[in-house]
XYZ file of C-alpha atoms in Angstrom:
718
model
C -127.612 -112.213 -3.881
C -128.381 -115.878 -3.987
C -127.546 -115.919 -7.649
C -124.019 -114.609 -7.019
C -123.373 -117.189 -4.348
C -124.624 -119.943 -6.643
C -122.528 -118.842 -9.515
C -119.486 -118.672 -7.272
C -120.013 -122.134 -5.837
C -120.634 -123.748 -9.293
C -118.865 -121.718 -11.991
C -115.841 -120.574 -10.055
C -114.890 -123.825 -8.400
C -111.405 -123.727 -7.008
C -111.390 -119.972 -6.657
C -111.769 -118.037 -3.288
C -115.328 -117.108 -2.582
C -117.344 -115.740 0.183
C -120.658 -116.765 1.818
C -122.425 -113.955 3.450
C -125.652 -112.826 5.208
C -127.164 -109.858 3.490
C -128.801 -107.697 6.177
C -131.104 -106.041 3.639
C -132.633 -109.214 2.342
C -135.020 -111.863 3.859
C -132.524 -114.725 3.857
C -129.166 -115.620 5.235
C -126.473 -118.175 4.301
C -124.879 -120.724 6.388
C -121.741 -122.738 5.579
C -121.467 -126.559 5.733
C -118.694 -128.884 4.914
C -119.364 -132.063 2.786
C -116.954 -134.860 2.353
C -116.888 -136.336 -1.163
C -115.709 -139.832 -2.214
C -112.327 -138.263 -3.192
C -110.150 -137.138 -0.352
C -111.013 -133.549 -0.706
C -113.399 -131.134 1.129
C -115.395 -128.373 -0.393
C -117.399 -125.585 1.034
C -120.959 -125.584 -0.304
C -123.459 -122.888 0.345
C -126.986 -123.345 1.238
C -129.494 -120.797 2.590
C -132.341 -120.794 5.053
C -135.167 -118.253 4.832
C -135.151 -115.953 7.862
C -136.323 -112.524 8.996
C -133.890 -109.745 8.193
C -130.905 -109.935 10.440
C -128.780 -106.916 11.488
C -125.514 -108.931 11.379
C -123.724 -110.914 8.724
C -121.524 -113.932 8.610
C -118.297 -114.048 6.493
C -116.652 -117.337 5.573
C -113.671 -117.674 3.165
C -113.035 -121.075 1.514
C -109.442 -122.121 0.829
C -108.966 -123.403 -2.704
C -107.259 -126.694 -3.394
C -103.713 -126.711 -4.570
C -104.641 -127.738 -8.115
C -107.862 -126.160 -9.429
C -110.115 -128.443 -11.411
C -110.848 -127.978 -15.123
C -113.134 -125.030 -15.806
C -115.524 -127.409 -17.563
C -115.568 -130.310 -15.136
C -115.930 -130.328 -11.437
C -114.902 -133.548 -9.617
C -115.411 -135.393 -12.829
C -119.245 -135.250 -12.554
C -120.755 -131.757 -12.513
C -120.545 -129.834 -15.728
C -120.043 -126.005 -15.395
C -119.578 -123.224 -17.904
C -116.410 -121.209 -17.951
C -117.028 -117.466 -17.692
C -115.028 -114.933 -19.643
C -111.988 -113.916 -17.613
C -113.157 -110.309 -17.204
C -116.646 -111.402 -16.106
C -115.163 -113.998 -13.657
C -112.893 -111.246 -12.200
C -115.841 -108.891 -11.937
C -117.931 -111.478 -10.047
C -115.080 -112.194 -7.627
C -114.534 -108.420 -7.072
C -118.228 -108.047 -6.370
C -118.122 -110.915 -3.937
C -115.256 -109.210 -2.088
C -117.278 -106.007 -1.908
C -120.288 -107.853 -0.632
C -117.992 -109.310 2.039
C -116.963 -105.840 3.122
C -120.689 -104.972 3.465
C -121.596 -108.056 5.511
C -122.177 -105.996 8.644
C -123.979 -103.077 6.964
C -126.642 -101.590 9.205
C -130.359 -101.991 8.483
C -133.182 -100.006 9.790
C -134.770 -101.526 12.854
C -137.196 -99.416 14.982
C -136.663 -101.830 17.863
C -132.836 -101.416 17.846
C -133.150 -97.629 17.640
C -135.539 -97.605 20.475
C -133.160 -99.747 22.555
C -130.150 -97.613 21.627
C -131.552 -94.107 22.122
C -133.820 -95.098 24.931
C -130.676 -95.279 27.143
C -129.304 -91.825 25.885
C -131.818 -89.270 27.115
C -129.549 -86.337 27.065
C -128.662 -86.693 23.322
C -132.366 -87.412 22.572
C -133.616 -84.418 24.486
C -131.126 -82.105 22.917
C -131.969 -83.082 19.294
C -135.644 -83.146 20.184
C -135.538 -79.563 21.466
C -133.782 -78.510 18.262
C -136.206 -80.265 16.046
C -139.340 -79.311 18.083
C -138.359 -75.649 18.124
C -138.087 -75.473 14.409
C -141.160 -77.675 13.728
C -143.178 -76.285 16.563
C -142.605 -72.697 15.310
C -143.960 -73.790 11.909
C -146.969 -75.634 13.533
C -147.736 -72.542 15.518
C -147.908 -70.447 12.380
C -150.237 -72.950 10.812
C -152.488 -72.823 13.942
C -152.613 -68.979 13.776
C -153.515 -69.203 10.057
C -156.334 -71.649 10.920
C -157.644 -69.408 13.699
C -157.483 -66.400 11.403
C -159.226 -68.080 8.607
C -156.251 -67.592 6.189
C -154.925 -71.219 6.103
C -155.674 -71.679 2.441
C -154.377 -68.269 1.392
C -151.022 -68.771 3.155
C -150.493 -72.282 1.846
C -147.701 -71.228 -0.510
C -145.917 -69.045 2.028
C -145.964 -71.886 4.686
C -144.819 -74.414 2.028
C -141.670 -72.238 1.377
C -141.072 -71.980 5.137
C -141.362 -75.688 5.520
C -138.743 -76.317 2.816
C -136.267 -73.930 4.427
C -136.904 -75.581 7.836
C -136.140 -78.986 6.468
C -132.947 -77.649 4.922
C -131.714 -76.164 8.267
C -132.447 -79.367 10.192
C -129.984 -81.458 8.018
C -129.767 -84.544 5.905
C -132.689 -86.564 7.441
C -135.107 -83.750 6.998
C -133.900 -82.994 3.519
C -134.649 -86.556 2.613
C -137.914 -86.409 4.360
C -138.884 -83.352 2.503
C -138.083 -84.951 -0.772
C -140.075 -87.964 0.232
C -143.114 -85.831 1.186
C -142.855 -84.144 -2.296
C -144.062 -87.352 -3.833
C -147.061 -87.890 -1.518
C -150.203 -86.151 -2.823
C -152.237 -88.157 -0.224
C -150.441 -86.279 2.612
C -149.479 -82.880 1.280
C -151.589 -80.266 -0.531
C -150.370 -79.361 -4.030
C -148.628 -76.132 -2.917
C -146.526 -78.089 -0.489
C -145.763 -80.784 -3.108
C -144.393 -78.153 -5.505
C -142.252 -76.413 -3.074
C -140.757 -79.538 -1.432
C -140.078 -80.923 -4.928
C -137.514 -78.043 -5.242
C -135.733 -79.027 -2.045
C -132.075 -79.296 -2.744
C -129.335 -81.160 -0.842
C -127.620 -77.868 -0.362
C -125.386 -78.935 2.601
C -121.853 -77.905 3.339
C -119.034 -80.331 2.568
C -117.201 -82.198 5.334
C -113.334 -82.022 5.583
C -111.537 -83.685 2.720
C -109.003 -85.216 5.132
C -111.853 -87.146 6.720
C -113.047 -88.377 3.394
C -109.538 -89.660 2.437
C -109.158 -91.390 5.779
C -112.540 -92.991 5.151
C -111.394 -94.334 1.776
C -108.231 -95.849 3.290
C -110.008 -97.349 6.215
C -112.830 -98.900 4.213
C -110.696 -100.344 1.354
C -107.639 -101.209 3.396
C -105.315 -99.450 0.900
C -103.582 -96.169 0.755
C -104.848 -93.359 -1.451
C -101.620 -93.391 -3.475
C -101.893 -97.127 -4.132
C -105.444 -96.757 -5.574
C -105.366 -93.495 -7.488
C -102.719 -91.917 -9.715
C -104.600 -88.698 -9.084
C -107.648 -87.524 -7.141
C -109.267 -84.133 -6.812
C -108.186 -82.403 -3.520
C -111.566 -81.164 -2.957
C -115.069 -82.620 -3.333
C -116.600 -81.823 -6.790
C -120.161 -82.367 -5.544
C -121.930 -82.652 -2.140
C -125.273 -84.140 -1.099
C -127.092 -84.929 1.991
C -125.424 -88.302 2.600
C -121.954 -87.904 1.078
C -119.764 -86.080 -1.347
C -118.004 -86.972 -4.577
C -114.387 -86.833 -5.711
C -112.928 -87.180 -9.176
C -109.979 -89.588 -9.442
C -108.048 -91.772 -11.868
C -107.410 -95.377 -11.045
C -103.706 -96.285 -10.942
C -104.025 -99.841 -12.375
C -106.145 -98.979 -15.411
C -106.123 -95.254 -15.899
C -109.871 -95.145 -15.816
C -111.442 -91.907 -14.623
C -113.809 -92.502 -11.747
C -116.264 -90.751 -9.424
C -115.661 -91.664 -5.783
C -118.531 -91.087 -3.425
C -117.677 -91.028 0.235
C -120.181 -91.087 3.053
C -120.492 -88.314 5.589
C -118.962 -89.139 8.996
C -121.384 -90.257 11.673
C -124.332 -89.890 9.220
C -125.832 -93.172 10.410
C -125.897 -91.936 13.934
C -127.504 -88.657 13.012
C -130.122 -90.271 10.765
C -130.899 -93.032 13.271
C -131.489 -90.438 16.043
C -133.774 -88.321 13.721
C -135.805 -91.356 12.655
C -136.209 -92.391 16.265
C -137.718 -88.922 16.920
C -139.773 -88.680 13.811
C -141.330 -92.100 14.411
C -142.371 -90.962 17.912
C -143.987 -87.854 16.277
C -145.767 -90.233 13.877
C -147.552 -91.927 16.744
C -148.824 -88.528 17.905
C -150.011 -87.607 14.417
C -151.859 -90.916 14.024
C -153.540 -90.325 17.253
C -154.483 -86.638 17.186
C -154.344 -85.301 13.587
C -157.576 -86.343 11.827
C -157.009 -84.756 8.368
C -154.070 -87.085 7.572
C -155.669 -90.383 6.824
C -152.506 -92.359 6.137
C -150.516 -94.417 8.650
C -147.664 -92.001 9.300
C -145.661 -94.525 11.435
C -145.753 -97.045 8.571
C -144.758 -94.295 6.116
C -141.842 -93.246 8.313
C -140.724 -96.868 8.690
C -140.844 -97.471 4.920
C -138.957 -94.252 4.159
C -136.391 -95.020 6.865
C -135.684 -98.397 5.400
C -135.032 -96.794 2.097
C -132.622 -94.207 3.489
C -130.757 -96.874 5.521
C -130.379 -98.993 2.265
C -128.988 -95.806 0.621
C -126.293 -95.732 3.320
C -124.948 -99.097 1.974
C -122.921 -98.188 -1.085
C -122.405 -101.837 -2.032
C -126.173 -102.164 -2.304
C -126.238 -99.029 -4.479
C -123.584 -100.561 -6.750
C -125.733 -103.612 -7.154
C -128.788 -101.355 -7.898
C -126.739 -99.650 -10.622
C -125.615 -102.948 -12.172
C -129.212 -104.303 -12.289
C -130.485 -100.947 -13.659
C -127.805 -100.960 -16.406
C -128.774 -104.641 -17.340
C -132.435 -103.767 -17.719
C -132.408 -100.384 -19.364
C -128.995 -99.591 -20.917
C -129.788 -101.836 -23.817
C -131.194 -98.751 -25.580
C -128.612 -96.766 -27.568
C -129.649 -93.480 -25.991
C -129.397 -94.644 -22.275
C -126.056 -94.699 -20.328
C -125.411 -96.185 -16.903
C -121.883 -95.988 -15.427
C -119.998 -99.155 -14.438
C -119.077 -100.025 -10.846
C -115.463 -100.775 -9.760
C -116.068 -103.349 -7.067
C -112.507 -103.573 -5.745
C -112.803 -99.954 -4.651
C -116.309 -100.138 -3.268
C -117.533 -100.696 0.322
C -120.379 -99.714 2.645
C -119.122 -96.052 2.762
C -117.201 -95.783 -0.445
C -118.593 -96.136 -3.962
C -116.305 -95.961 -7.067
C -118.048 -95.730 -10.404
C -117.165 -94.706 -14.001
C -116.914 -90.899 -14.307
C -119.584 -89.474 -16.611
C -118.801 -86.273 -18.524
C -122.039 -84.433 -19.060
C -124.298 -81.569 -18.143
C -127.441 -81.576 -16.148
C -130.731 -81.510 -18.107
C -131.663 -78.367 -16.259
C -128.669 -76.549 -17.770
C -130.189 -75.848 -21.186
C -127.691 -73.352 -22.462
C -124.782 -75.600 -21.718
C -126.560 -78.368 -23.610
C -127.279 -76.228 -26.530
C -123.519 -75.103 -26.735
C -122.630 -78.786 -27.164
C -125.270 -79.221 -29.909
C -127.602 -81.385 -27.810
C -131.395 -81.159 -27.952
C -133.217 -81.169 -24.588
C -136.363 -82.629 -26.074
C -134.499 -85.684 -27.519
C -133.059 -86.500 -24.103
C -136.338 -85.809 -22.341
C -138.126 -88.206 -24.638
C -135.490 -90.820 -23.903
C -136.012 -90.274 -20.205
C -139.800 -90.597 -20.661
C -139.556 -93.815 -22.535
C -137.108 -95.232 -19.985
C -139.406 -94.152 -17.146
C -142.295 -95.935 -18.695
C -140.217 -99.099 -19.082
C -139.192 -98.814 -15.479
C -142.723 -98.527 -14.252
C -144.699 -100.764 -16.637
C -142.222 -103.210 -18.215
C -139.785 -104.555 -15.672
C -141.055 -102.674 -12.576
C -137.656 -101.819 -11.278
C -137.136 -98.049 -11.201
C -135.060 -95.136 -10.026
C -136.746 -93.866 -6.794
C -134.925 -90.448 -6.566
C -136.069 -88.562 -9.632
C -134.123 -85.391 -9.485
C -132.763 -83.224 -12.315
C -129.256 -83.560 -10.824
C -129.395 -87.298 -11.344
C -129.771 -86.990 -15.059
C -126.885 -85.921 -17.309
C -126.642 -85.367 -21.016
C -123.365 -86.868 -22.342
C -121.477 -85.301 -25.202
C -122.567 -88.286 -27.352
C -126.199 -87.306 -26.815
C -127.046 -90.104 -24.365
C -129.105 -89.693 -21.165
C -127.024 -90.885 -18.218
C -128.600 -91.996 -14.992
C -126.731 -91.402 -11.738
C -127.250 -92.120 -7.923
C -128.910 -95.535 -7.491
C -129.183 -95.373 -3.738
C -132.885 -95.353 -3.687
C -134.658 -97.807 -5.905
C -138.144 -99.242 -5.849
C -140.255 -101.839 -7.584
C -143.821 -101.821 -9.147
C -145.772 -104.946 -8.365
C -146.642 -106.976 -11.539
C -150.377 -106.677 -10.999
C -150.106 -102.946 -10.690
C -148.120 -102.630 -13.980
C -151.097 -103.952 -15.945
C -153.661 -102.170 -13.737
C -152.025 -98.801 -14.606
C -152.391 -99.455 -18.305
C -155.978 -100.565 -17.781
C -156.473 -97.357 -15.757
C -155.369 -95.375 -18.808
C -157.867 -97.311 -21.018
C -160.589 -96.476 -18.531
C -159.617 -92.843 -18.549
C -159.700 -92.679 -22.399
C -163.192 -94.351 -22.223
C -164.236 -92.008 -19.463
C -165.426 -95.087 -17.495
C -165.143 -93.461 -14.092
C -166.757 -96.282 -12.277
C -164.098 -98.631 -13.592
C -161.424 -96.021 -12.782
C -162.570 -95.865 -9.104
C -162.457 -99.655 -8.934
C -158.994 -99.651 -10.342
C -157.777 -98.073 -7.146
C -158.349 -101.345 -5.367
C -155.939 -103.139 -7.781
C -153.439 -100.286 -7.479
C -153.527 -100.518 -3.676
C -154.694 -96.932 -3.381
C -157.711 -98.032 -1.370
C -158.546 -100.990 0.849
C -161.364 -103.186 -0.407
C -163.679 -102.125 2.311
C -163.809 -98.437 1.090
C -166.875 -97.495 -0.796
C -165.715 -95.884 -4.094
C -169.198 -94.485 -5.124
C -168.475 -91.050 -3.646
C -165.263 -90.856 -5.453
C -166.852 -91.351 -8.955
C -168.418 -87.787 -9.113
C -165.082 -86.222 -8.143
C -163.283 -88.094 -10.850
C -166.011 -87.229 -13.436
C -165.939 -83.460 -12.480
C -162.192 -83.243 -12.896
C -161.539 -85.468 -15.875
C -164.545 -84.384 -17.979
C -162.891 -80.976 -18.068
C -159.381 -82.236 -18.509
C -160.295 -84.622 -21.305
C -161.838 -81.869 -23.366
C -158.266 -81.266 -24.473
C -156.577 -83.570 -26.964
C -153.716 -85.842 -25.797
C -151.272 -83.500 -27.351
C -152.785 -80.461 -25.516
C -153.195 -82.012 -22.019
C -150.525 -80.955 -19.563
C -149.277 -83.773 -17.449
C -148.543 -81.603 -14.351
C -152.065 -80.185 -14.490
C -153.403 -83.764 -14.673
C -151.312 -84.851 -11.730
C -152.101 -81.769 -9.611
C -155.894 -82.201 -10.312
C -155.707 -85.916 -9.386
C -153.682 -85.039 -6.338
C -156.551 -82.778 -5.164
C -158.940 -85.752 -5.516
C -156.574 -88.053 -3.695
C -156.100 -85.479 -0.871
C -159.816 -85.297 -0.255
C -160.463 -89.007 0.095
C -158.944 -91.846 2.070
C -156.278 -92.686 -0.485
C -152.938 -94.246 0.380
C -150.759 -93.627 -2.659
C -148.063 -96.363 -3.064
C -144.527 -95.073 -3.214
C -143.935 -96.506 -6.688
C -146.810 -94.659 -8.155
C -146.085 -91.306 -6.530
C -142.344 -91.500 -7.473
C -142.869 -92.317 -11.074
C -145.459 -89.513 -11.458
C -142.886 -87.146 -9.928
C -140.234 -88.394 -12.453
C -142.495 -87.730 -15.407
C -143.462 -84.305 -13.965
C -139.746 -83.360 -13.616
C -139.045 -84.483 -17.166
C -142.042 -82.467 -18.432
C -140.868 -79.374 -16.473
C -137.369 -79.620 -18.053
C -138.823 -79.944 -21.496
C -141.113 -76.917 -21.133
C -137.976 -74.682 -20.894
C -137.082 -75.769 -24.404
C -140.535 -76.013 -25.797
C -143.543 -74.420 -23.988
C -145.954 -76.623 -26.060
C -144.293 -79.962 -24.995
C -146.582 -82.395 -23.410
C -145.358 -85.568 -21.736
C -148.659 -87.373 -22.329
C -148.167 -87.033 -26.055
C -144.652 -88.421 -25.777
C -145.841 -91.285 -23.597
C -148.879 -92.435 -25.684
C -146.785 -94.338 -28.269
C -145.551 -96.620 -25.550
C -149.016 -97.238 -24.218
C -150.284 -97.934 -27.677
C -147.490 -100.397 -28.428
C -148.058 -102.277 -25.197
C -151.821 -102.552 -25.809
C -151.393 -103.707 -29.412
C -148.617 -106.286 -28.797
C -148.608 -107.444 -25.154
C -150.191 -110.890 -24.859
C -150.949 -110.456 -21.101
C -154.658 -111.413 -20.586
C -155.295 -108.199 -18.587
C -153.988 -106.004 -21.463
C -155.770 -108.089 -24.138
C -159.018 -107.482 -22.311
C -158.097 -103.705 -22.061
C -157.462 -103.586 -25.804
C -160.865 -105.251 -26.533
C -162.552 -102.799 -24.137
C -160.919 -99.853 -25.941
C -161.829 -101.060 -29.492
C -165.369 -102.319 -28.961
C -168.260 -100.399 -27.609
C -171.944 -100.915 -27.822
C -171.480 -103.894 -30.195
C -169.490 -101.921 -32.703
C -165.796 -101.914 -33.556
C -164.163 -98.477 -33.281
C -161.932 -98.391 -36.278
C -160.750 -94.841 -35.445
C -159.311 -96.141 -32.168
C -157.398 -98.913 -33.856
C -156.066 -96.441 -36.486
C -155.049 -94.086 -33.780
C -153.313 -96.817 -31.780
C -151.363 -97.990 -34.818
C -150.398 -94.427 -35.715
C -149.115 -93.792 -32.224
C -147.721 -97.328 -31.699
C -145.507 -97.082 -34.756
C -143.738 -94.108 -33.244
C -142.306 -96.468 -30.736
C -139.076 -97.958 -31.984
C -139.992 -101.391 -30.493
C -143.293 -101.653 -32.202
C -143.721 -104.881 -34.252
C -146.531 -105.313 -36.736
C -146.247 -109.054 -36.451
C -146.805 -108.932 -32.672
C -149.721 -106.580 -33.025
C -151.722 -109.181 -34.964
C -151.374 -111.997 -32.442
C -152.968 -111.114 -28.994
C -156.559 -110.386 -30.164
C -156.460 -113.350 -32.600
C -155.760 -115.638 -29.614
C -158.639 -114.183 -27.638
C -160.902 -114.455 -30.656
C -160.277 -118.184 -31.076
C -160.117 -118.962 -27.305
C -162.815 -121.093 -25.612
C -164.304 -118.090 -23.878
C -164.219 -115.768 -26.867
C -167.730 -116.446 -28.152
C -168.921 -112.892 -27.405
C -165.995 -111.403 -29.278
C -166.622 -113.788 -32.194
C -170.191 -112.567 -32.588
C -168.918 -108.986 -32.648
C -166.299 -109.854 -35.155
C -168.761 -111.650 -37.449
C -171.052 -108.614 -37.488
C -168.170 -106.231 -38.091
C -166.798 -108.413 -40.880
C -170.110 -108.334 -42.631
C -170.369 -104.556 -42.146
C -166.877 -104.032 -43.519
C -167.477 -106.329 -46.473
C -170.757 -104.620 -47.390
C -168.841 -101.261 -47.151
C -166.156 -102.445 -49.495
C -168.627 -103.950 -52.037
C -171.217 -101.151 -52.093
C -168.774 -98.300 -51.989
C -166.737 -99.739 -54.860
C -169.909 -100.351 -56.952
C -171.066 -96.873 -56.135
C -167.807 -95.406 -57.398
C -167.902 -97.625 -60.529
C -171.547 -96.567 -61.168
C -170.438 -92.961 -61.604
C -168.519 -93.952 -64.758
C -171.495 -95.665 -66.431
C -173.265 -93.540 -69.098
C -176.618 -92.221 -67.968
C -178.729 -94.024 -70.470
C -177.169 -97.344 -69.468
C -177.979 -96.585 -65.785
C -181.636 -96.160 -66.491
C -181.720 -99.491 -68.471
C -179.788 -101.566 -66.055
C -180.905 -100.224 -62.689
C -184.680 -100.638 -62.947
C -185.218 -97.386 -64.811
C -183.538 -95.419 -62.149
C -180.767 -93.054 -63.213
C -180.134 -91.552 -59.812
C -178.300 -94.479 -58.290
C -178.057 -98.215 -57.772
C -178.703 -98.437 -54.056
C -181.613 -97.661 -51.750
C -179.706 -95.684 -49.209
C -179.136 -92.115 -48.233
C -176.117 -90.074 -49.291
C -175.050 -90.045 -45.640
C -175.177 -93.838 -45.382
C -173.152 -94.215 -48.537
C -170.563 -91.714 -47.398
C -170.218 -93.599 -44.087
C -169.446 -96.779 -45.970
C -166.811 -95.049 -48.094
C -165.197 -93.630 -44.963
C -165.208 -97.020 -43.274
C -163.577 -98.671 -46.327
C -160.982 -96.020 -46.581
C -160.179 -96.248 -42.841
C -159.724 -99.975 -43.080
C -157.396 -99.442 -46.056
C -155.316 -96.832 -44.053
C -155.039 -99.328 -41.277
C -153.737 -101.907 -43.627
C -151.359 -99.362 -45.014
C -150.058 -98.618 -41.490
C -149.248 -102.222 -41.026
C -147.687 -102.569 -44.386
C -145.444 -99.506 -43.761
C -144.124 -100.847 -40.460
C -140.361 -101.399 -40.498
C -140.756 -105.116 -39.900
C -143.506 -105.812 -42.253
C -143.214 -108.987 -44.278
C -146.015 -110.942 -45.940
C -144.721 -113.916 -43.793
C -146.405 -112.263 -40.781
C -149.628 -113.608 -42.081
C -148.289 -117.180 -41.824
C -149.217 -117.562 -38.092
C -152.743 -116.371 -38.944
C -152.937 -118.988 -41.646
C -151.706 -121.666 -39.241
C -154.314 -120.569 -36.712
C -156.978 -120.757 -39.379
C -156.254 -124.379 -39.764
C -157.795 -125.030 -36.361
C -161.395 -126.361 -36.129
C -162.585 -123.254 -34.245
C -161.107 -120.930 -36.809
C -162.822 -122.837 -39.635
C -166.197 -122.481 -37.845
C -165.529 -118.778 -37.436
C -164.606 -118.396 -41.134
C -167.776 -120.188 -42.080
C -169.881 -117.915 -39.894
C -168.223 -114.787 -41.178
C -168.821 -115.814 -44.874
C -172.389 -116.674 -43.999
C -172.926 -113.309 -42.256
C -171.443 -111.414 -45.211
C -173.552 -113.374 -47.797
C -176.824 -112.778 -45.794
C -176.073 -109.037 -45.486
C -175.273 -108.605 -49.174
C -178.120 -110.727 -50.252
C -180.545 -108.652 -48.178
C -179.161 -105.450 -49.607
C -179.453 -106.625 -53.258
C -182.841 -108.062 -52.707
C -183.938 -104.712 -51.381
C -182.463 -103.084 -54.524
C -184.307 -105.461 -56.833
C -187.714 -105.138 -55.197
C -187.664 -101.438 -54.698
C -190.162 -99.235 -56.453
C -188.781 -97.183 -59.344
C -188.415 -93.446 -58.613
C -190.760 -91.056 -60.335
C -190.018 -87.636 -61.586
C -191.947 -86.045 -58.815
C -189.728 -87.878 -56.332
């Protein structure tokens, strides 16, 4: 928001602009007037950090009669001229933001003040909700008394899903939110609630068209050359119409908010929050703070009611992720967008769940699912900004074979520390380091620091030891998530929303893929991204994770490196040049002495393997009588080592050669990628390391040849 105001005040000098207070952000703007040396006044925008405010301020500045040059402001401040269409877009967005200046935000205090004085309305809705929820709770109590609580979990989960659907939009949203919370709901409930649909009836079309005209201040005929007479889709918070803009001929989707939805949702959250206090006090098996969860979820739903905010979410998502050729995000038409009306580019396509329709268009489900997985991983682990409503209906396959994302009302962010901790967690899982895995839950905000993780370690070991007996390509992601969910449910975990939502997203994508290919595994599709990030990301946390993965018990695990390179090359963004840099920097850093010692030992071992395995293969071509003369009368072989030891050396040499071949075959391979290494080797620390490596190799080979020279010749009896 601040960026937009700054751009308007600097780059669009002389144009109308708006200063506003965004109720969903932690700052507000104030407008001041400054008199310059020239006889002219300008409106400048400054901002003061405040707590979120439920109201906004709108100020319009009057432009001067003759606008200044687009490159010079008042003869002193240089600005850059924006492309005309971009400038128009920014101004249109500013006008939309002005229309959203008074958008409501969630405030428990305001809801308590409002509905505390309306007891009849509160009691009426409370009776409706309590009757439905109470009947469900009574069934659970009877099941518990009868000892069949576990046996009836599936039945009760289905009944809860139906109950939420009958209670309306708030509870539909609540059920979808609970479907991402393994720390609150058992697996059976998670599965049923994840199927909860926004199957609500449409509201009258006349009310929708009246809302459009009221919100935009224009008649329907002046905006659209045509618009569908009935809604083409309906959800819990609004419904969608298909129209064609009059001024440009663009085909658009127009989402219109349900009448009085804010009132209904506000009342429901007021009641649910009160129920949360009772659950916190009397229900012991739920360890999370239910009131805090309700508040967080309510904030997200109220943000979803602000369609201008949704438009901004879509624009940010498009900027971050639509750079890939297989991802599509529709544009927003700001002049026809307000708090209750959102106009976006119409997307022709079919839902990923409609496999037969996709096949008729010649589209492959697995290609689009893979695109969705890669985009989800980038959302979670690269930029941290991600789609928080992962639902099959929000993903469309376009006729061009692109994956289109829709509905950006609910978005979330992954903290930067957590992005790296997740990758480190995967490394600990691969290494079966369950103690480190348990400690990771501190960094992931699953557990508070005062919780003892030692009882959790056996539970992780029991589950993952069985799960990891499968290869990456065999391991089912949903089984892994369900098993981990059982562990989380049994201990005092508080799963952050970002983590739960992205797990659900990947589970949904895997479920869609399984219809097309029963052998598809989302983990196998995800692994190239993890491998690429480990090999190329210079972040210190990930460099340490890579070293932890490659070195164990003082030995370098070449098979792990080969596997990482094999998988990493499958990612289209993998760069061989980048893969050589992070570990090299650690190797030559001030605190890299331990790693340097390991590298010296490994370099000597590899050099020995290359030398002796090559000599051994050459030896085979030497005539037998020459062998007995040259090699101390021994015709059986030149080295004092077992056949197994020699075979291990040959395998090591071949593995190193395969790794070099993988680097050479990378699409961006160029001998010039070695230049940074040569430059680094000019550093004093690198020269010392090189000398130590050469010394280690020389000593090892000298010891091996001295052993050969001094050995006792073999006798016939031997």
